[in-house]
Tab-separated table of C-alpha atoms in Angstrom:
chain	number	residue	atom	x	y	z
X	1	MET	CA	-23.099	11.199	0.885
X	2	ASP	CA	-21.393	7.890	1.695
X	3	GLU	CA	-17.702	8.854	1.649
X	4	ALA	CA	-16.667	5.257	2.522
X	5	LEU	CA	-18.463	4.024	-0.598
X	6	LEU	CA	-16.665	6.533	-2.791
X	7	ARG	CA	-13.317	5.565	-1.282
X	8	SER	CA	-13.973	1.910	-1.842
X	9	LEU	CA	-14.975	2.418	-5.504
X	10	THR	CA	-12.049	4.597	-6.410
X	11	PRO	CA	-9.444	1.842	-7.075
X	12	GLY	CA	-11.732	-0.128	-9.327
X	13	VAL	CA	-12.778	3.009	-11.360
X	14	LEU	CA	-9.068	3.995	-11.696
X	15	GLY	CA	-8.184	0.486	-12.768
X	16	ILE	CA	-10.837	0.437	-15.503
X	17	LEU	CA	-9.639	3.679	-16.983
X	18	VAL	CA	-6.026	2.415	-16.978
X	19	ARG	CA	-7.094	-0.832	-18.693
X	20	ARG	CA	-8.930	1.189	-21.341
X	21	GLY	CA	-5.694	2.930	-22.232
X	22	ALA	CA	-5.630	6.085	-20.122
X	23	ASP	CA	-2.199	6.944	-18.718
X	24	PHE	CA	-2.185	6.881	-14.943
X	25	ALA	CA	-1.804	10.603	-14.250
X	26	ALA	CA	-4.644	11.583	-16.563
X	27	ALA	CA	-6.805	8.760	-15.277
X	28	GLU	CA	-6.336	9.803	-11.722
X	29	ASP	CA	-7.250	13.396	-12.563
X	30	ALA	CA	-10.382	12.220	-14.287
X	31	VAL	CA	-11.403	10.012	-11.362
X	32	GLN	CA	-10.936	12.903	-8.967
X	33	ASP	CA	-13.191	15.040	-11.235
X	34	ALA	CA	-15.811	12.330	-11.188
X	35	LEU	CA	-15.671	12.083	-7.378
X	36	VAL	CA	-16.197	15.795	-7.091
X	37	GLU	CA	-19.199	15.576	-9.428
X	38	ALA	CA	-20.586	12.620	-7.380
X	39	VAL	CA	-20.429	14.700	-4.226
X	40	ARG	CA	-22.370	17.445	-5.985
X	41	VAL	CA	-25.025	15.190	-7.662
X	42	TRP	CA	-25.569	12.068	-5.601
X	43	PRO	CA	-27.244	13.546	-2.506
X	44	ALA	CA	-30.190	14.698	-4.673
X	45	ASP	CA	-30.055	12.023	-7.409
X	46	PRO	CA	-28.263	8.812	-6.213
X	47	PRO	CA	-27.383	6.491	-9.063
X	48	ARG	CA	-28.579	2.835	-9.297
X	49	ASP	CA	-25.055	1.723	-10.259
X	50	PRO	CA	-22.555	4.016	-8.404
X	51	LYS	CA	-19.463	2.370	-9.919
X	52	GLY	CA	-20.864	2.475	-13.455
X	53	TRP	CA	-21.791	6.152	-12.966
X	54	LEU	CA	-18.293	6.966	-11.806
X	55	VAL	CA	-16.653	5.132	-14.713
X	56	THR	CA	-18.884	6.847	-17.233
X	57	VAL	CA	-18.260	10.338	-15.866
X	58	ALA	CA	-14.517	9.741	-15.346
X	59	TRP	CA	-14.103	8.297	-18.875
X	60	ARG	CA	-15.875	11.301	-20.340
X	61	ARG	CA	-13.681	13.710	-18.361
X	62	PHE	CA	-10.605	11.857	-19.575
X	63	LEU	CA	-11.782	12.023	-23.175
X	64	ASP	CA	-12.519	15.745	-22.830
X	65	ALA	CA	-8.982	16.298	-21.559
X	66	THR	CA	-7.616	14.047	-24.288
X	67	ARG	CA	-9.400	15.976	-27.090
X	68	ALA	CA	-8.040	19.261	-25.763
X	69	ASP	CA	-4.463	17.894	-25.466
X	70	ALA	CA	-1.774	18.455	-28.068
X	71	ALA	CA	-1.490	14.704	-28.522
X	72	ARG	CA	-5.168	14.413	-29.611
X	73	ARG	CA	-4.248	12.741	-32.992
X	74	ARG	CA	-2.271	9.958	-31.253
X	75	ARG	CA	-5.313	9.153	-29.080
X	76	GLU	CA	-8.143	9.272	-31.594
X	77	ASP	CA	-8.472	5.471	-31.464
X	78	LEU	CA	-9.370	5.729	-27.758
X	79	VAL	CA	-12.134	8.243	-28.559
X	80	ASP	CA	-13.513	5.933	-31.384
X	81	GLU	CA	-13.552	2.968	-29.003
X	82	GLU	CA	-15.540	4.600	-26.240
X	83	PRO	CA	-17.750	1.835	-24.760
X	84	GLU	CA	-21.423	2.316	-24.313
X	85	PRO	CA	-22.643	3.169	-20.811
X	86	GLY	CA	-23.920	0.224	-18.825
X	87	PRO	CA	-23.168	-2.152	-15.982
X	88	VAL	CA	-19.480	-2.483	-15.113
X	89	PRO	CA	-18.027	-5.947	-14.455
X	90	SER	CA	-17.008	-6.412	-10.794
X	91	VAL	CA	-13.269	-6.727	-10.956
X	92	ASP	CA	-10.939	-5.926	-8.058
X	93	ASP	CA	-8.078	-3.942	-9.565
X	94	THR	CA	-6.645	-2.615	-6.316
X	95	LEU	CA	-3.671	-5.007	-5.914
X	96	ARG	CA	-2.874	-4.694	-9.628
X	97	LEU	CA	-2.851	-0.902	-9.241
X	98	TYR	CA	-0.506	-1.173	-6.355
X	99	PHE	CA	2.047	-3.013	-8.468
X	100	LEU	CA	1.586	-0.658	-11.443
X	101	CYS	CA	2.160	2.363	-9.177
X	102	ALA	CA	5.465	0.819	-8.127
X	103	HIS	CA	6.688	1.649	-11.699
X	104	PRO	CA	10.404	1.215	-12.482
X	105	SER	CA	10.571	4.889	-13.592
X	106	LEU	CA	9.745	5.997	-10.087
X	107	THR	CA	11.901	5.959	-6.965
X	108	PRO	CA	10.452	3.721	-4.200
X	109	SER	CA	9.504	6.766	-2.047
X	110	SER	CA	7.756	8.443	-4.937
X	111	ALA	CA	5.926	5.223	-5.918
X	112	VAL	CA	4.676	4.785	-2.310
X	113	ALA	CA	3.491	8.407	-2.135
X	114	LEU	CA	1.733	8.293	-5.408
X	115	THR	CA	-0.061	4.977	-4.602
X	116	LEU	CA	-1.163	6.180	-1.197
X	117	ARG	CA	-2.620	9.294	-2.760
X	118	ALA	CA	-4.157	7.811	-5.928
X	119	VAL	CA	-5.173	4.321	-4.848
X	120	GLY	CA	-5.220	4.415	-1.004
X	121	GLY	CA	-7.310	7.542	-0.791
X	122	LEU	CA	-5.010	9.259	1.757
X	123	THR	CA	-4.541	13.051	1.724
X	124	THR	CA	-1.177	14.655	1.187
X	125	ARG	CA	-1.081	15.634	4.890
X	126	GLN	CA	-1.662	12.044	6.001
X	127	ILE	CA	1.107	10.721	3.707
X	128	ALA	CA	3.525	13.438	4.900
X	129	ARG	CA	2.811	12.450	8.517
X	130	ALA	CA	3.569	8.783	7.666
X	131	TYR	CA	6.882	9.838	6.059
X	132	LEU	CA	7.822	12.371	8.850
X	133	VAL	CA	8.270	15.152	6.298
X	134	PRO	CA	6.528	18.507	5.840
X	135	GLU	CA	3.270	18.522	3.908
X	136	ALA	CA	4.764	20.860	1.273
X	137	THR	CA	7.644	18.480	0.655
X	138	MET	CA	5.258	15.562	0.148
X	139	ALA	CA	3.087	17.609	-2.214
X	140	GLN	CA	6.089	18.267	-4.385
X	141	ARG	CA	7.035	14.625	-4.289
X	142	ILE	CA	3.593	13.502	-5.399
X	143	SER	CA	3.541	16.163	-8.185
X	144	ARG	CA	6.915	15.011	-9.476
X	145	ALA	CA	5.749	11.377	-9.444
X	146	LYS	CA	2.628	12.259	-11.463
X	147	ARG	CA	4.736	14.183	-13.981
X	148	THR	CA	7.097	11.235	-14.296
X	149	VAL	CA	4.375	8.773	-15.199
X	150	SER	CA	2.340	11.264	-17.293
X	151	GLY	CA	2.013	9.748	-20.728
X	152	VAL	CA	3.663	6.481	-19.576
X	153	ARG	CA	1.659	3.251	-19.914
X	154	LEU	CA	1.851	1.537	-16.506
X	155	ASP	CA	2.345	-1.938	-18.003
X	156	ARG	CA	5.497	-2.874	-16.115
X	157	PRO	CA	4.789	-3.856	-12.520
X	158	GLY	CA	7.174	-2.713	-9.794
X	159	ASP	CA	8.959	-4.865	-7.210
X	160	VAL	CA	7.461	-6.529	-4.247
X	161	ALA	CA	9.469	-4.519	-1.739
X	162	THR	CA	7.840	-1.248	-2.848
X	163	VAL	CA	4.343	-2.770	-2.831
X	164	LEU	CA	4.961	-4.099	0.724
X	165	ARG	CA	6.055	-0.591	1.817
X	166	VAL	CA	2.846	0.861	0.448
X	167	LEU	CA	0.706	-1.737	2.144
X	168	TYR	CA	2.587	-1.192	5.470
X	169	LEU	CA	1.994	2.553	5.384
X	170	VAL	CA	-1.659	2.176	4.387
X	171	PHE	CA	-2.157	-0.210	7.343
X	172	ASN	CA	-0.412	2.216	9.744
X	173	GLU	CA	-2.605	5.071	8.589
X	174	GLY	CA	-5.699	2.948	8.787
X	175	TYR	CA	-4.783	1.700	12.225
X	176	SER	CA	-4.009	5.040	13.858
X	177	GLY	CA	-5.281	7.760	11.599
X	178	ASP	CA	-8.628	9.143	10.615
X	179	VAL	CA	-9.118	6.931	7.515
X	180	ASP	CA	-9.820	3.333	8.327
X	181	LEU	CA	-7.739	1.427	5.896
X	182	ALA	CA	-6.320	-1.296	8.094
X	183	ALA	CA	-8.788	-4.041	7.110
X	184	GLU	CA	-8.271	-3.171	3.420
X	185	ALA	CA	-4.497	-3.451	3.840
X	186	ILE	CA	-4.862	-6.883	5.503
X	187	ARG	CA	-7.168	-8.055	2.711
X	188	LEU	CA	-4.675	-6.989	0.017
X	189	THR	CA	-1.730	-8.423	1.833
X	190	ARG	CA	-3.608	-11.822	2.054
X	191	GLN	CA	-4.136	-11.610	-1.721
X	192	LEU	CA	-0.451	-10.921	-2.189
X	193	ALA	CA	0.595	-13.798	0.087
X	194	ALA	CA	-1.667	-16.176	-1.892
X	195	VAL	CA	0.116	-15.467	-5.181
X	196	ILE	CA	3.652	-14.701	-4.078
X	197	ASP	CA	5.823	-17.025	-1.982
X	198	HIS	CA	8.012	-14.528	-0.210
X	199	PRO	CA	8.937	-14.503	3.541
X	200	GLU	CA	8.645	-10.746	3.838
X	201	VAL	CA	5.045	-10.863	2.426
X	202	ALA	CA	4.252	-13.401	5.129
X	203	GLY	CA	6.108	-11.216	7.656
X	204	LEU	CA	4.032	-8.215	6.852
X	205	LEU	CA	0.769	-10.194	7.003
X	206	ALA	CA	1.775	-11.527	10.445
X	207	LEU	CA	2.728	-8.035	11.635
X	208	MET	CA	-0.658	-6.710	10.532
X	209	LEU	CA	-2.628	-9.484	12.180
X	210	LEU	CA	-0.738	-9.155	15.482
X	211	HIS	CA	-1.232	-5.385	15.654
X	212	HIS	CA	-4.896	-5.630	14.494
X	213	ALA	CA	-5.624	-8.198	17.256
X	214	ARG	CA	-5.078	-5.397	19.863
X	215	ARG	CA	-7.114	-2.763	18.052
X	216	ALA	CA	-10.240	-2.973	20.242
X	217	THR	CA	-8.251	-2.204	23.391
X	218	ARG	CA	-6.167	0.751	22.059
X	219	THR	CA	-8.710	3.384	23.050
X	220	ALA	CA	-11.083	3.784	26.000
X	221	PRO	CA	-14.887	4.293	25.446
X	222	ASP	CA	-14.315	8.059	25.559
X	223	GLY	CA	-11.761	7.812	22.783
X	224	SER	CA	-8.689	8.371	24.963
X	225	LEU	CA	-5.474	6.458	24.221
X	226	VAL	CA	-4.772	3.324	26.242
X	227	PRO	CA	-1.059	2.455	26.437
X	228	LEU	CA	0.003	-1.124	25.651
X	229	ALA	CA	0.867	-1.861	29.348
X	230	GLU	CA	-2.690	-0.846	30.437
X	231	GLN	CA	-4.638	-2.631	27.717
X	232	ASP	CA	-7.065	-5.431	28.690
X	233	ARG	CA	-5.302	-8.423	27.225
X	234	GLY	CA	-8.379	-10.547	27.766
X	235	ARG	CA	-10.052	-8.610	24.916
X	236	TRP	CA	-7.199	-9.164	22.438
X	237	ASP	CA	-8.233	-11.267	19.371
X	238	THR	CA	-6.628	-14.599	20.145
X	239	GLY	CA	-7.637	-15.995	16.728
X	240	ALA	CA	-5.684	-13.239	14.913
X	241	ILE	CA	-2.759	-13.640	17.272
X	242	ALA	CA	-2.502	-17.390	16.665
X	243	GLU	CA	-2.780	-16.910	12.872
X	244	GLY	CA	-0.141	-14.216	12.964
X	245	VAL	CA	2.264	-16.258	15.095
X	246	GLY	CA	1.823	-19.312	12.856
X	247	ILE	CA	2.511	-17.308	9.690
X	248	LEU	CA	5.568	-15.689	11.284
X	249	GLN	CA	7.051	-19.008	12.497
X	250	THR	CA	6.761	-20.453	8.937
X	251	ALA	CA	8.463	-17.303	7.515
X	252	LEU	CA	11.271	-17.317	10.048
X	253	ALA	CA	12.035	-20.983	9.400
X	254	ARG	CA	13.107	-20.063	5.908
X	255	ASP	CA	16.042	-18.145	7.352
X	256	ARG	CA	15.590	-15.039	5.110
X	257	LEU	CA	15.016	-12.427	7.758
X	258	GLY	CA	13.612	-9.066	6.741
X	259	GLU	CA	12.392	-6.005	8.554
X	260	PHE	CA	8.735	-6.987	8.563
X	261	GLN	CA	9.507	-10.387	10.043
X	262	ALA	CA	11.562	-8.753	12.762
X	263	GLN	CA	8.795	-6.257	13.549
X	264	ALA	CA	6.329	-9.140	13.655
X	265	ALA	CA	8.594	-11.020	16.059
X	266	ILE	CA	8.497	-8.026	18.409
X	267	ALA	CA	4.737	-7.837	18.174
X	268	ALA	CA	4.492	-11.589	18.830
X	269	LEU	CA	6.537	-11.250	22.081
X	270	HIS	CA	4.130	-8.578	23.270
X	271	ALA	CA	1.143	-10.727	22.324
X	272	ASP	CA	2.643	-13.772	24.080
X	273	ALA	CA	3.010	-12.048	27.472
X	274	PRO	CA	0.105	-12.850	29.803
X	275	THR	CA	0.684	-9.490	31.551
X	276	ALA	CA	2.756	-6.410	30.788
X	277	GLY	CA	5.113	-7.264	33.663
X	278	GLU	CA	5.823	-10.683	32.057
X	279	THR	CA	6.965	-9.210	28.745
X	280	ASP	CA	10.311	-10.608	27.596
X	281	TRP	CA	11.990	-7.252	27.091
X	282	VAL	CA	15.499	-8.823	26.742
X	283	GLN	CA	14.360	-10.718	23.588
X	284	ILE	CA	12.567	-7.636	22.382
X	285	VAL	CA	15.851	-5.618	22.608
X	286	GLU	CA	17.615	-8.393	20.624
X	287	TRP	CA	15.038	-8.179	17.910
X	288	TYR	CA	15.285	-4.408	17.813
X	289	ASP	CA	19.040	-4.839	17.350
X	290	GLU	CA	18.281	-7.083	14.391
X	291	LEU	CA	15.790	-4.572	13.004
X	292	ALA	CA	18.336	-1.791	13.391
X	293	ARG	CA	20.791	-3.727	11.333
X	294	LEU	CA	18.186	-4.275	8.597
X	295	THR	CA	16.923	-0.655	8.424
X	296	ASP	CA	18.271	2.825	9.051
X	297	ASN	CA	14.932	3.993	10.393
X	298	PRO	CA	15.455	6.327	13.397
X	299	VAL	CA	12.051	5.338	14.758
X	300	VAL	CA	13.391	1.843	15.302
X	301	ARG	CA	16.214	3.129	17.469
X	302	LEU	CA	13.682	5.290	19.393
X	303	ASN	CA	11.580	2.217	20.145
X	304	ARG	CA	14.707	0.263	21.030
X	305	ALA	CA	15.508	2.923	23.673
X	306	VAL	CA	12.171	2.220	25.316
X	307	ALA	CA	12.842	-1.507	25.285
X	308	VAL	CA	16.320	-0.984	26.728
X	309	GLY	CA	14.737	1.084	29.507
X	310	GLU	CA	12.460	-1.827	30.312
X	311	ALA	CA	15.090	-4.569	30.050
X	312	ASP	CA	18.083	-2.828	31.666
X	313	GLY	CA	16.520	0.088	33.625
X	314	PRO	CA	15.414	3.612	32.800
X	315	ARG	CA	18.923	5.090	32.923
X	316	ALA	CA	20.134	2.633	30.359
X	317	GLY	CA	17.159	3.707	28.256
X	318	LEU	CA	17.989	7.359	28.662
X	319	ALA	CA	21.545	6.666	27.619
X	320	ALA	CA	20.326	4.981	24.442
X	321	LEU	CA	17.915	7.874	23.881
X	322	ALA	CA	20.711	10.449	24.206
X	323	GLU	CA	22.375	9.003	21.077
X	324	LEU	CA	19.345	10.011	18.943
X	325	ASP	CA	18.276	13.322	17.324
X	326	ASP	CA	16.117	15.107	19.894
X	327	THR	CA	13.909	16.509	17.065
X	328	LEU	CA	12.696	13.021	16.166
X	329	PRO	CA	8.882	12.699	16.587
X	330	ARG	CA	7.946	11.187	19.997
X	331	HIS	CA	11.567	11.674	21.305
X	332	THR	CA	10.291	13.990	24.029
X	333	ALA	CA	7.478	11.680	25.000
X	334	VAL	CA	9.858	8.729	25.351
X	335	ALA	CA	12.241	10.894	27.436
X	336	ALA	CA	9.304	11.793	29.675
X	337	TYR	CA	8.369	8.144	30.149
X	338	LEU	CA	11.917	7.103	31.019
X	339	HIS	CA	12.379	9.979	33.463
X	340	GLU	CA	9.147	8.959	35.159
X	341	ARG	CA	10.322	5.375	35.423
X	342	ASP	CA	13.619	6.706	36.993
X	343	GLY	CA	11.608	8.639	39.658
X	344	ASP	CA	12.281	12.164	38.316
X	345	LEU	CA	8.665	13.192	38.192
X	346	ALA	CA	9.242	16.897	37.856
X	347	THR	CA	11.323	16.455	34.778
X	348	ALA	CA	8.863	13.868	33.419
X	349	ALA	CA	5.888	16.141	33.901
X	350	ARG	CA	7.678	19.037	32.137
X	351	LEU	CA	8.619	16.739	29.200
X	352	TYR	CA	5.082	15.288	28.964
X	353	ALA	CA	3.697	18.802	28.651
X	354	GLU	CA	6.284	19.683	25.996
X	355	ALA	CA	5.612	16.430	24.121
X	356	ALA	CA	1.865	17.290	24.164
X	357	ARG	CA	2.493	20.594	22.435
X	358	LYS	CA	4.360	18.723	19.720
X	359	ALA	CA	1.849	15.889	19.272
X	360	SER	CA	0.597	15.295	15.724
X	361	SER	CA	-2.920	14.145	16.722
X	362	LEU	CA	-5.524	15.340	19.186
X	363	THR	CA	-5.736	11.856	20.832
X	364	GLU	CA	-1.981	11.747	21.487
X	365	ARG	CA	-2.006	15.350	22.716
X	366	ASP	CA	-4.736	14.695	25.217
X	367	HIS	CA	-3.003	11.524	26.479
X	368	LEU	CA	0.305	13.361	27.072
X	369	THR	CA	-1.526	16.249	28.724
X	370	ARG	CA	-3.153	13.850	31.137
X	371	GLN	CA	0.163	12.292	31.909
X	372	ALA	CA	1.650	15.642	32.765
X	373	ALA	CA	-1.317	16.570	34.935
X	374	ARG	CA	-1.180	13.175	36.759
X	375	LEU	CA	2.505	13.709	37.681
X	376	ASN	CA	2.023	17.319	38.737
X	377	THR	CA	-0.277	16.119	41.471
X	378	ARG	CA	2.332	13.745	42.912
X	379	PRO	CA	5.413	14.683	44.876
X	380	SER	CA	8.852	13.798	43.404
X	381	ARG	CA	10.996	11.211	45.166
């Protein structure tokens, strides 16, 4: 069973059902039923037209649910107009679905969660991790969102800001998680930039390109994490970096700064440094200050503390870190790094081990464990 194929076909199948008149929540349920049936049937009897097969099965499941619903009389026209099975036109509905999921009746956070689940193909656990909330909380949020749009025709697109937030989170999950969606997020953001003249769209595209340029160097051949300072910069994708920097410069020249442009500027400063030691940390701190003014995200202030530690010394970084909630994800790992930079290896080793126990992924846990072991073999100054 080709799970990647199923994931790539899902947005198009969902879009076809919505265009035929199905409300989003019912269409999403029908598509999920069709995917389950595909997993059961395809290994022994693969279809010649996988997308057409999914559309046919999903539409029949939708009609079955519609006939059993109390509102059957209001939907009889849909039953009468059932199209004949056959080849399905190749239409990319993904970007349209992103906008429709950003429905005005939903809060931005609910719209993002619903889109990631229904269109992006992420699990509830993955979305919860992206939002830094418990899985149960996210499950309730997605359920509320589906109830809100149940029976509502998604014919009023949402705003660009919500769509950008969705694309940003999809890229982050694809970049660092177990579902590779980074390239898809870049593709959709390119589409968006081609039809919408907005500096934050350009800023997000630049940010994605600059981060994606380093992807090949983020892990070692054995799968272990390679920190930014230790990455082989000669293997970074210079073409993607040049494109990202060019897009960013054009966006910044419009003097309408947003959070994605600020993040891209930080990424560009990292990409511009020939070596880790030549990184312009003073400018990076200044951009984090701008970013902190634009967003109330505590992760921004956590990353700023690291930058302060590089620009002004580890004790300045620890002072900035002390102002933050110590339950924040990665707070303990940052504290360990700054204590190591300050020469307190015993405290750093203890904190690395503690951070490893809190890590949300196996790769991160193994990296932090190795850091603790490395320091435990060295004497403190």
